[in-house]
């Protein structure tokens, strides 16, 4: 079976052997009414644009709302959260001279007090890095910071 298509003065001949008659009728319809087919596609894309722009607001990956409150996993999570607080972050800003020995000592004593808090994992500051450097090469870190 052959189909001929005229586009911009050029004749394009398609040799089609394996299509069924129904598919051939759809192809010939879309070739004959190509402007209508293009208009339908443009209209469909314009109609779908608002939903495509807000697609992420339709998705919810949170499983906590999907599970009932009395389920075993929800009760276990509540029990664990009450005993072991998770993802807690503390950021302390110091508004003093950063090069002062008193600031370094106060910061190190604050970090030492924080390390006594249950479930506290770690702390980091400029002074702890400096103190660990001094400890590595010179020995007692707090002695050298206090003597500066």
Tab-separated table of N, CA and C in Angstrom:
chain	number	residue	atom	x	y	z
A	1	UNK	N	0.848	-1.163	0.000
A	1	UNK	CA	0.000	0.000	0.000
A	1	UNK	C	0.893	1.226	0.000
A	2	UNK	N	0.521	2.216	-0.786
A	2	UNK	CA	1.270	3.452	-0.872
A	2	UNK	C	0.387	4.609	-0.489
A	3	UNK	N	0.998	5.575	0.221
A	3	UNK	CA	0.301	6.820	0.549
A	3	UNK	C	1.184	7.955	0.088
A	4	UNK	N	0.569	8.948	-0.500
A	4	UNK	CA	1.321	10.115	-0.944
A	4	UNK	C	0.886	11.318	-0.125
A	5	UNK	N	1.855	12.154	0.221
A	5	UNK	CA	1.596	13.336	1.032
A	5	UNK	C	2.304	14.511	0.370
A	6	UNK	N	1.590	15.608	0.194
A	6	UNK	CA	2.169	16.801	-0.400
A	6	UNK	C	2.407	17.828	0.698
A	7	UNK	N	3.663	18.156	0.933
A	7	UNK	CA	4.031	19.179	1.907
A	7	UNK	C	4.920	20.204	1.223
A	8	UNK	N	4.480	21.436	1.208
A	8	UNK	CA	5.252	22.557	0.646
A	8	UNK	C	5.731	22.266	-0.774
A	9	UNK	N	4.899	21.669	-1.561
A	9	UNK	CA	5.249	21.391	-2.939
A	9	UNK	C	6.058	20.127	-3.141
A	10	UNK	N	6.381	19.402	-2.055
A	10	UNK	CA	7.126	18.154	-2.167
A	10	UNK	C	6.177	16.988	-1.996
A	11	UNK	N	6.415	15.973	-2.766
A	11	UNK	CA	5.585	14.773	-2.660
A	11	UNK	C	6.358	13.725	-1.871
A	12	UNK	N	5.745	13.255	-0.795
A	12	UNK	CA	6.350	12.223	0.035
A	12	UNK	C	5.499	10.976	-0.117
A	13	UNK	N	6.132	9.897	-0.516
A	13	UNK	CA	5.421	8.642	-0.706
A	13	UNK	C	5.832	7.679	0.389
A	14	UNK	N	4.853	7.164	1.089
A	14	UNK	CA	5.097	6.194	2.148
A	14	UNK	C	4.637	4.827	1.675
A	15	UNK	N	5.484	3.862	1.803
A	15	UNK	CA	5.094	2.495	1.488
A	15	UNK	C	4.830	1.793	2.809
A	16	UNK	N	3.604	1.421	2.996
A	16	UNK	CA	3.198	0.808	4.250
A	16	UNK	C	2.683	-0.589	3.945
A	17	UNK	N	3.274	-1.571	4.595
A	17	UNK	CA	2.891	-2.953	4.336
A	17	UNK	C	2.245	-3.614	5.542
A	18	UNK	N	2.577	-3.193	6.737
A	18	UNK	CA	2.176	-3.951	7.921
A	18	UNK	C	1.053	-3.321	8.729
A	19	UNK	N	0.519	-2.161	8.336
A	19	UNK	CA	-0.538	-1.528	9.111
A	19	UNK	C	-1.894	-2.134	8.771
A	20	UNK	N	-2.751	-2.171	9.749
A	20	UNK	CA	-4.109	-2.664	9.516
A	20	UNK	C	-4.939	-1.555	8.872
A	21	UNK	N	-6.134	-1.912	8.455
A	21	UNK	CA	-7.005	-0.945	7.785
A	21	UNK	C	-7.456	0.162	8.737
A	22	UNK	N	-7.688	-0.180	10.021
A	22	UNK	CA	-8.117	0.836	10.988
A	22	UNK	C	-7.013	1.873	11.204
A	23	UNK	N	-5.788	1.377	11.338
A	23	UNK	CA	-4.670	2.288	11.535
A	23	UNK	C	-4.439	3.128	10.286
A	24	UNK	N	-4.620	2.532	9.147
A	24	UNK	CA	-4.466	3.276	7.897
A	24	UNK	C	-5.507	4.380	7.782
A	25	UNK	N	-6.714	4.105	8.249
A	25	UNK	CA	-7.742	5.146	8.180
A	25	UNK	C	-7.422	6.293	9.142
A	26	UNK	N	-6.846	5.979	10.312
A	26	UNK	CA	-6.447	7.033	11.261
A	26	UNK	C	-5.304	7.854	10.675
A	27	UNK	N	-4.347	7.169	10.060
A	27	UNK	CA	-3.215	7.869	9.456
A	27	UNK	C	-3.682	8.762	8.313
A	28	UNK	N	-4.536	8.245	7.479
A	28	UNK	CA	-5.009	9.057	6.353
A	28	UNK	C	-5.861	10.230	6.840
A	29	UNK	N	-6.641	10.035	7.918
A	29	UNK	CA	-7.425	11.131	8.490
A	29	UNK	C	-6.505	12.220	9.028
A	30	UNK	N	-5.443	11.798	9.762
A	30	UNK	CA	-4.541	12.795	10.337
A	30	UNK	C	-3.735	13.514	9.259
A	31	UNK	N	-3.475	12.846	8.148
A	31	UNK	CA	-2.770	13.506	7.050
A	31	UNK	C	-3.696	14.490	6.349
A	32	UNK	N	-4.944	14.093	6.128
A	32	UNK	CA	-5.888	14.972	5.447
A	32	UNK	C	-6.243	16.184	6.298
A	33	UNK	N	-6.368	15.997	7.574
A	33	UNK	CA	-6.770	17.089	8.469
A	33	UNK	C	-5.645	17.405	9.462
A	34	UNK	N	-4.463	17.620	8.938
A	34	UNK	CA	-3.299	17.827	9.798
A	34	UNK	C	-3.401	19.115	10.611
A	35	UNK	N	-4.031	20.147	10.081
A	35	UNK	CA	-4.187	21.389	10.846
A	35	UNK	C	-5.102	21.172	12.045
A	36	UNK	N	-6.133	20.373	11.866
A	36	UNK	CA	-7.030	20.061	12.975
A	36	UNK	C	-6.309	19.237	14.036
A	37	UNK	N	-5.499	18.282	13.622
A	37	UNK	CA	-4.745	17.454	14.567
A	37	UNK	C	-3.757	18.313	15.351
A	38	UNK	N	-3.071	19.226	14.670
A	38	UNK	CA	-2.134	20.118	15.360
A	38	UNK	C	-2.879	21.020	16.334
A	39	UNK	N	-4.038	21.524	15.947
A	39	UNK	CA	-4.832	22.376	16.833
A	39	UNK	C	-5.293	21.606	18.069
A	40	UNK	N	-5.660	20.347	17.902
A	40	UNK	CA	-6.075	19.523	19.050
A	40	UNK	C	-4.899	19.319	20.001
A	41	UNK	N	-3.713	19.047	19.465
A	41	UNK	CA	-2.523	18.874	20.313
A	41	UNK	C	-2.167	20.167	21.052
A	42	UNK	N	-2.235	21.290	20.359
A	42	UNK	CA	-1.936	22.579	21.006
A	42	UNK	C	-2.950	22.857	22.103
A	43	UNK	N	-4.227	22.619	21.835
A	43	UNK	CA	-5.260	22.827	22.850
A	43	UNK	C	-5.040	21.913	24.052
A	44	UNK	N	-4.684	20.659	23.803
A	44	UNK	CA	-4.440	19.720	24.906
A	44	UNK	C	-3.249	20.165	25.750
A	45	UNK	N	-2.189	20.627	25.117
A	45	UNK	CA	-1.023	21.100	25.871
A	45	UNK	C	-1.343	22.346	26.685
A	46	UNK	N	-2.112	23.263	26.104
A	46	UNK	CA	-2.503	24.465	26.846
A	46	UNK	C	-3.416	24.100	28.007
A	47	UNK	N	-4.321	23.159	27.794
A	47	UNK	CA	-5.236	22.750	28.863
A	47	UNK	C	-4.503	22.037	29.994
A	48	UNK	N	-3.423	21.320	29.690
A	48	UNK	CA	-2.673	20.589	30.714
A	48	UNK	C	-1.614	21.431	31.411
A	49	UNK	N	-1.292	22.596	30.890
A	49	UNK	CA	-0.222	23.412	31.460
A	49	UNK	C	-0.440	23.750	32.934
A	50	UNK	N	-1.623	24.203	33.383
A	50	UNK	CA	-1.776	24.509	34.816
A	50	UNK	C	-1.548	23.300	35.720
A	51	UNK	N	-2.025	22.149	35.308
A	51	UNK	CA	-1.817	20.971	36.150
A	51	UNK	C	-0.362	20.525	36.135
A	52	UNK	N	0.344	20.721	35.024
A	52	UNK	CA	1.760	20.362	34.976
A	52	UNK	C	2.609	21.306	35.819
A	53	UNK	N	2.225	22.575	35.897
A	53	UNK	CA	2.981	23.533	36.701
A	53	UNK	C	2.842	23.267	38.191
A	54	UNK	N	1.704	22.761	38.621
A	54	UNK	CA	1.459	22.496	40.041
A	54	UNK	C	1.484	21.011	40.355
A	55	UNK	N	2.189	20.241	39.546
A	55	UNK	CA	2.241	18.788	39.709
A	55	UNK	C	2.821	18.383	41.053
A	56	UNK	N	3.845	19.091	41.509
A	56	UNK	CA	4.492	18.713	42.771
A	56	UNK	C	3.582	18.932	43.972
A	57	UNK	N	2.613	19.834	43.877
A	57	UNK	CA	1.722	20.054	45.020
A	57	UNK	C	0.679	18.943	45.153
A	58	UNK	N	0.498	18.147	44.112
A	58	UNK	CA	-0.455	17.047	44.188
A	58	UNK	C	0.137	15.808	44.844
A	59	UNK	N	1.473	15.731	44.900
A	59	UNK	CA	2.141	14.561	45.463
A	59	UNK	C	2.452	14.791	46.925
A	60	UNK	N	2.275	13.752	47.717
A	60	UNK	CA	2.617	13.809	49.130
A	60	UNK	C	3.338	12.516	49.469
A	61	UNK	N	4.609	12.641	49.823
A	61	UNK	CA	5.414	11.468	50.122
A	61	UNK	C	5.390	11.112	51.603
A	62	UNK	N	4.652	11.838	52.402
A	62	UNK	CA	4.616	11.590	53.834
A	62	UNK	C	3.743	10.374	54.125
A	63	UNK	N	4.313	9.420	54.842
A	63	UNK	CA	3.558	8.228	55.205
A	63	UNK	C	2.853	8.389	56.542
A	64	UNK	N	3.188	9.439	57.278
A	64	UNK	CA	2.595	9.597	58.602
A	64	UNK	C	1.102	9.891	58.520
A	65	UNK	N	0.660	10.563	57.466
A	65	UNK	CA	-0.764	10.854	57.336
A	65	UNK	C	-1.546	9.658	56.805
A	66	UNK	N	-0.857	8.735	56.163
A	66	UNK	CA	-1.543	7.599	55.567
A	66	UNK	C	-1.848	6.507	56.585
A	67	UNK	N	-1.053	6.443	57.641
A	67	UNK	CA	-1.233	5.392	58.635
A	67	UNK	C	-2.183	5.850	59.734
A	68	UNK	N	-2.999	4.953	60.250
A	68	UNK	CA	-3.864	5.335	61.367
A	68	UNK	C	-3.035	5.606	62.623
A	69	UNK	N	-3.545	6.468	63.501
A	69	UNK	CA	-2.802	6.880	64.696
A	69	UNK	C	-2.581	5.733	65.675
A	70	UNK	N	-3.435	4.740	65.673
A	70	UNK	CA	-3.292	3.639	66.634
A	70	UNK	C	-2.576	2.429	66.034
A	71	UNK	N	-1.933	2.605	64.884
A	71	UNK	CA	-1.208	1.478	64.304
A	71	UNK	C	0.043	1.194	65.128
A	72	UNK	N	0.547	-0.008	64.983
A	72	UNK	CA	1.700	-0.425	65.775
A	72	UNK	C	2.933	0.422	65.466
A	73	UNK	N	3.150	0.737	64.207
A	73	UNK	CA	4.330	1.523	63.850
A	73	UNK	C	4.224	2.962	64.352
A	74	UNK	N	3.018	3.545	64.339
A	74	UNK	CA	2.844	4.899	64.863
A	74	UNK	C	3.062	4.940	66.371
A	75	UNK	N	2.570	3.936	67.083
A	75	UNK	CA	2.778	3.893	68.542
A	75	UNK	C	4.253	3.693	68.857
A	76	UNK	N	4.940	2.843	68.093
A	76	UNK	CA	6.374	2.624	68.319
A	76	UNK	C	7.164	3.900	68.042
A	77	UNK	N	6.803	4.623	66.990
A	77	UNK	CA	7.494	5.876	66.681
A	77	UNK	C	7.272	6.913	67.774
A	78	UNK	N	6.065	6.994	68.316
A	78	UNK	CA	5.791	7.937	69.406
A	78	UNK	C	6.590	7.580	70.648
A	79	UNK	N	6.702	6.291	70.943
A	79	UNK	CA	7.469	5.849	72.109
A	79	UNK	C	8.956	6.150	71.929
A	80	UNK	N	9.487	5.867	70.772
A	80	UNK	CA	10.908	6.130	70.514
A	80	UNK	C	11.188	7.628	70.528
A	81	UNK	N	10.296	8.430	69.955
A	81	UNK	CA	10.497	9.881	69.926
A	81	UNK	C	10.463	10.487	71.318
A	82	UNK	N	9.652	9.926	72.209
A	82	UNK	CA	9.599	10.469	73.568
A	82	UNK	C	10.854	10.129	74.358
A	83	UNK	N	11.474	8.996	74.064
A	83	UNK	CA	12.669	8.575	74.800
A	83	UNK	C	13.943	9.106	74.141
A	84	UNK	N	14.014	9.032	72.824
A	84	UNK	CA	15.207	9.442	72.086
A	84	UNK	C	14.852	10.542	71.095
A	85	UNK	N	15.015	11.799	71.461
A	85	UNK	CA	14.711	12.869	70.510
A	85	UNK	C	15.653	12.796	69.307
A	86	UNK	N	15.089	13.004	68.135
A	86	UNK	CA	15.860	12.849	66.907
A	86	UNK	C	15.992	14.184	66.190
A	87	UNK	N	17.063	14.293	65.436
A	87	UNK	CA	17.289	15.429	64.546
A	87	UNK	C	17.207	16.771	65.258
A	88	UNK	N	17.704	16.850	66.455
A	88	UNK	CA	17.735	18.110	67.181
A	88	UNK	C	19.058	18.798	66.898
A	89	UNK	N	18.981	20.060	66.554
A	89	UNK	CA	20.175	20.824	66.232
A	89	UNK	C	20.187	22.094	67.059
A	90	UNK	N	21.341	22.428	67.597
A	90	UNK	CA	21.518	23.657	68.358
A	90	UNK	C	22.655	24.432	67.720
A	91	UNK	N	22.389	25.678	67.399
A	91	UNK	CA	23.419	26.557	66.858
A	91	UNK	C	23.555	27.723	67.818
A	92	UNK	N	24.738	27.909	68.376
A	92	UNK	CA	24.997	28.996	69.319
A	92	UNK	C	25.911	30.014	68.658
A	93	UNK	N	25.496	31.277	68.678
A	93	UNK	CA	26.297	32.363	68.124
A	93	UNK	C	26.866	33.176	69.277
A	94	UNK	N	28.126	33.502	69.185
A	94	UNK	CA	28.795	34.264	70.229
A	94	UNK	C	29.096	35.650	69.676
A	95	UNK	N	28.624	36.670	70.382
A	95	UNK	CA	28.824	38.046	69.932
A	95	UNK	C	29.930	38.704	70.756
A	96	UNK	N	31.080	38.088	70.769
A	96	UNK	CA	32.238	38.633	71.473
A	96	UNK	C	33.438	38.548	70.554
A	97	UNK	N	34.537	39.069	71.033
A	97	UNK	CA	35.774	39.027	70.264
A	97	UNK	C	36.193	37.572	70.059
A	98	UNK	N	36.316	37.169	68.821
A	98	UNK	CA	36.638	35.772	68.518
A	98	UNK	C	38.066	35.414	68.887
A	99	UNK	N	38.926	36.410	69.039
A	99	UNK	CA	40.331	36.149	69.335
A	99	UNK	C	40.642	36.253	70.823
A	100	UNK	N	39.625	36.439	71.620
A	100	UNK	CA	39.812	36.585	73.063
A	100	UNK	C	39.976	35.222	73.729
A	101	UNK	N	40.857	35.165	74.723
A	101	UNK	CA	41.060	33.931	75.482
A	101	UNK	C	39.812	33.609	76.298
A	102	UNK	N	39.150	34.643	76.818
A	102	UNK	CA	37.936	34.425	77.606
A	102	UNK	C	36.828	33.812	76.743
A	103	UNK	N	36.702	34.269	75.507
A	103	UNK	CA	35.701	33.701	74.601
A	103	UNK	C	36.005	32.236	74.323
A	104	UNK	N	37.257	31.922	74.106
A	104	UNK	CA	37.642	30.531	73.863
A	104	UNK	C	37.342	29.670	75.074
A	105	UNK	N	37.672	30.156	76.261
A	105	UNK	CA	37.423	29.381	77.477
A	105	UNK	C	35.932	29.196	77.732
A	106	UNK	N	35.142	30.255	77.518
A	106	UNK	CA	33.689	30.141	77.720
A	106	UNK	C	33.078	29.158	76.717
A	107	UNK	N	33.555	29.222	75.486
A	107	UNK	CA	33.027	28.317	74.466
A	107	UNK	C	33.376	26.872	74.777
A	108	UNK	N	34.601	26.626	75.172
A	108	UNK	CA	35.007	25.258	75.517
A	108	UNK	C	34.276	24.742	76.749
A	109	UNK	N	34.049	25.608	77.740
A	109	UNK	CA	33.297	25.159	78.918
A	109	UNK	C	31.828	24.920	78.564
A	110	UNK	N	31.280	25.728	77.648
A	110	UNK	CA	29.904	25.512	77.190
A	110	UNK	C	29.787	24.178	76.461
A	111	UNK	N	30.754	23.865	75.612
A	111	UNK	CA	30.744	22.579	74.906
A	111	UNK	C	30.923	21.412	75.872
A	112	UNK	N	31.722	21.620	76.905
A	112	UNK	CA	31.894	20.565	77.905
A	112	UNK	C	30.593	20.333	78.666
A	113	UNK	N	29.870	21.416	78.994
A	113	UNK	CA	28.576	21.277	79.665
A	113	UNK	C	27.558	20.606	78.747
A	114	UNK	N	27.606	20.928	77.463
A	114	UNK	CA	26.685	20.295	76.507
A	114	UNK	C	26.950	18.800	76.385
A	115	UNK	N	28.190	18.403	76.501
A	115	UNK	CA	28.510	16.981	76.361
A	115	UNK	C	27.919	16.143	77.486
A	116	UNK	N	27.489	16.787	78.575
A	116	UNK	CA	26.865	16.071	79.687
A	116	UNK	C	25.367	15.841	79.465
A	117	UNK	N	24.795	16.490	78.456
A	117	UNK	CA	23.363	16.347	78.165
A	117	UNK	C	23.113	14.949	77.610
A	118	UNK	N	22.048	14.249	78.098
A	118	UNK	CA	21.759	12.907	77.571
A	118	UNK	C	21.466	12.951	76.065
A	119	UNK	N	21.955	11.958	75.350
A	119	UNK	CA	21.764	11.773	73.909
A	119	UNK	C	22.455	12.847	73.071
A	120	UNK	N	23.332	13.617	73.665
A	120	UNK	CA	24.099	14.607	72.908
A	120	UNK	C	25.181	13.879	72.130
A	121	UNK	N	25.268	14.140	70.833
A	121	UNK	CA	26.221	13.380	70.022
A	121	UNK	C	27.551	14.095	69.841
A	122	UNK	N	27.548	15.354	69.422
A	122	UNK	CA	28.821	16.029	69.201
A	122	UNK	C	28.620	17.531	69.092
A	123	UNK	N	29.733	18.242	69.205
A	123	UNK	CA	29.735	19.688	68.987
A	123	UNK	C	31.012	20.048	68.250
A	124	UNK	N	30.971	21.174	67.587
A	124	UNK	CA	32.132	21.596	66.815
A	124	UNK	C	32.214	23.112	66.841
A	125	UNK	N	33.390	23.636	67.049
A	125	UNK	CA	33.637	25.069	66.970
A	125	UNK	C	35.075	25.282	66.528
A	126	UNK	N	35.417	26.530	66.296
A	126	UNK	CA	36.788	26.865	65.930
A	126	UNK	C	37.720	26.522	67.081
A	127	UNK	N	37.231	26.731	68.284
A	127	UNK	CA	38.071	26.512	69.458
A	127	UNK	C	38.318	25.028	69.709
A	128	UNK	N	37.343	24.181	69.429
A	128	UNK	CA	37.581	22.746	69.613
A	128	UNK	C	38.583	22.229	68.583
A	129	UNK	N	38.524	22.771	67.372
A	129	UNK	CA	39.517	22.374	66.365
A	129	UNK	C	40.913	22.809	66.789
A	130	UNK	N	41.020	24.031	67.309
A	130	UNK	CA	42.313	24.534	67.770
A	130	UNK	C	42.801	23.746	68.982
A	131	UNK	N	41.883	23.449	69.891
A	131	UNK	CA	42.264	22.696	71.088
A	131	UNK	C	42.704	21.282	70.729
A	132	UNK	N	42.034	20.646	69.776
A	132	UNK	CA	42.452	19.300	69.383
A	132	UNK	C	43.798	19.333	68.660
A	133	UNK	N	44.049	20.421	67.917
A	133	UNK	CA	45.364	20.584	67.287
A	133	UNK	C	46.461	20.702	68.347
A	134	UNK	N	46.198	21.538	69.367
A	134	UNK	CA	47.178	21.692	70.443
A	134	UNK	C	47.351	20.397	71.220
A	135	UNK	N	46.248	19.701	71.431
A	135	UNK	CA	46.312	18.445	72.176
A	135	UNK	C	47.135	17.409	71.419
A	136	UNK	N	47.013	17.424	70.119
A	136	UNK	CA	47.723	16.439	69.307
A	136	UNK	C	49.237	16.662	69.360
A	137	UNK	N	49.645	17.920	69.315
A	137	UNK	CA	51.076	18.200	69.242
A	137	UNK	C	51.713	18.573	70.576
A	138	UNK	N	50.923	19.146	71.498
A	138	UNK	CA	51.533	19.678	72.710
A	138	UNK	C	51.052	19.031	73.998
A	139	UNK	N	49.935	18.355	73.973
A	139	UNK	CA	49.460	17.712	75.198
A	139	UNK	C	48.182	18.323	75.715
A	140	UNK	N	48.211	18.954	76.886
A	140	UNK	CA	47.017	19.464	77.568
A	140	UNK	C	46.483	20.709	76.859
A	141	UNK	N	45.335	20.602	76.233
A	141	UNK	CA	44.815	21.677	75.397
A	141	UNK	C	44.307	22.874	76.187
A	142	UNK	N	43.582	22.657	77.273
A	142	UNK	CA	42.996	23.786	77.996
A	142	UNK	C	44.058	24.618	78.680
A	143	UNK	N	45.153	24.023	79.080
A	143	UNK	CA	46.232	24.768	79.720
A	143	UNK	C	46.806	25.809	78.765
A	144	UNK	N	47.018	25.428	77.494
A	144	UNK	CA	47.617	26.347	76.536
A	144	UNK	C	46.642	27.437	76.105
A	145	UNK	N	45.374	27.123	76.025
A	145	UNK	CA	44.401	28.151	75.653
A	145	UNK	C	44.272	29.167	76.775
A	146	UNK	N	44.269	28.742	78.014
A	146	UNK	CA	44.163	29.672	79.142
A	146	UNK	C	45.414	30.530	79.284
A	147	UNK	N	46.543	30.045	78.838
A	147	UNK	CA	47.786	30.794	79.002
A	147	UNK	C	48.056	31.781	77.872
A	148	UNK	N	47.236	31.795	76.834
A	148	UNK	CA	47.491	32.699	75.703
A	148	UNK	C	47.360	34.150	76.079
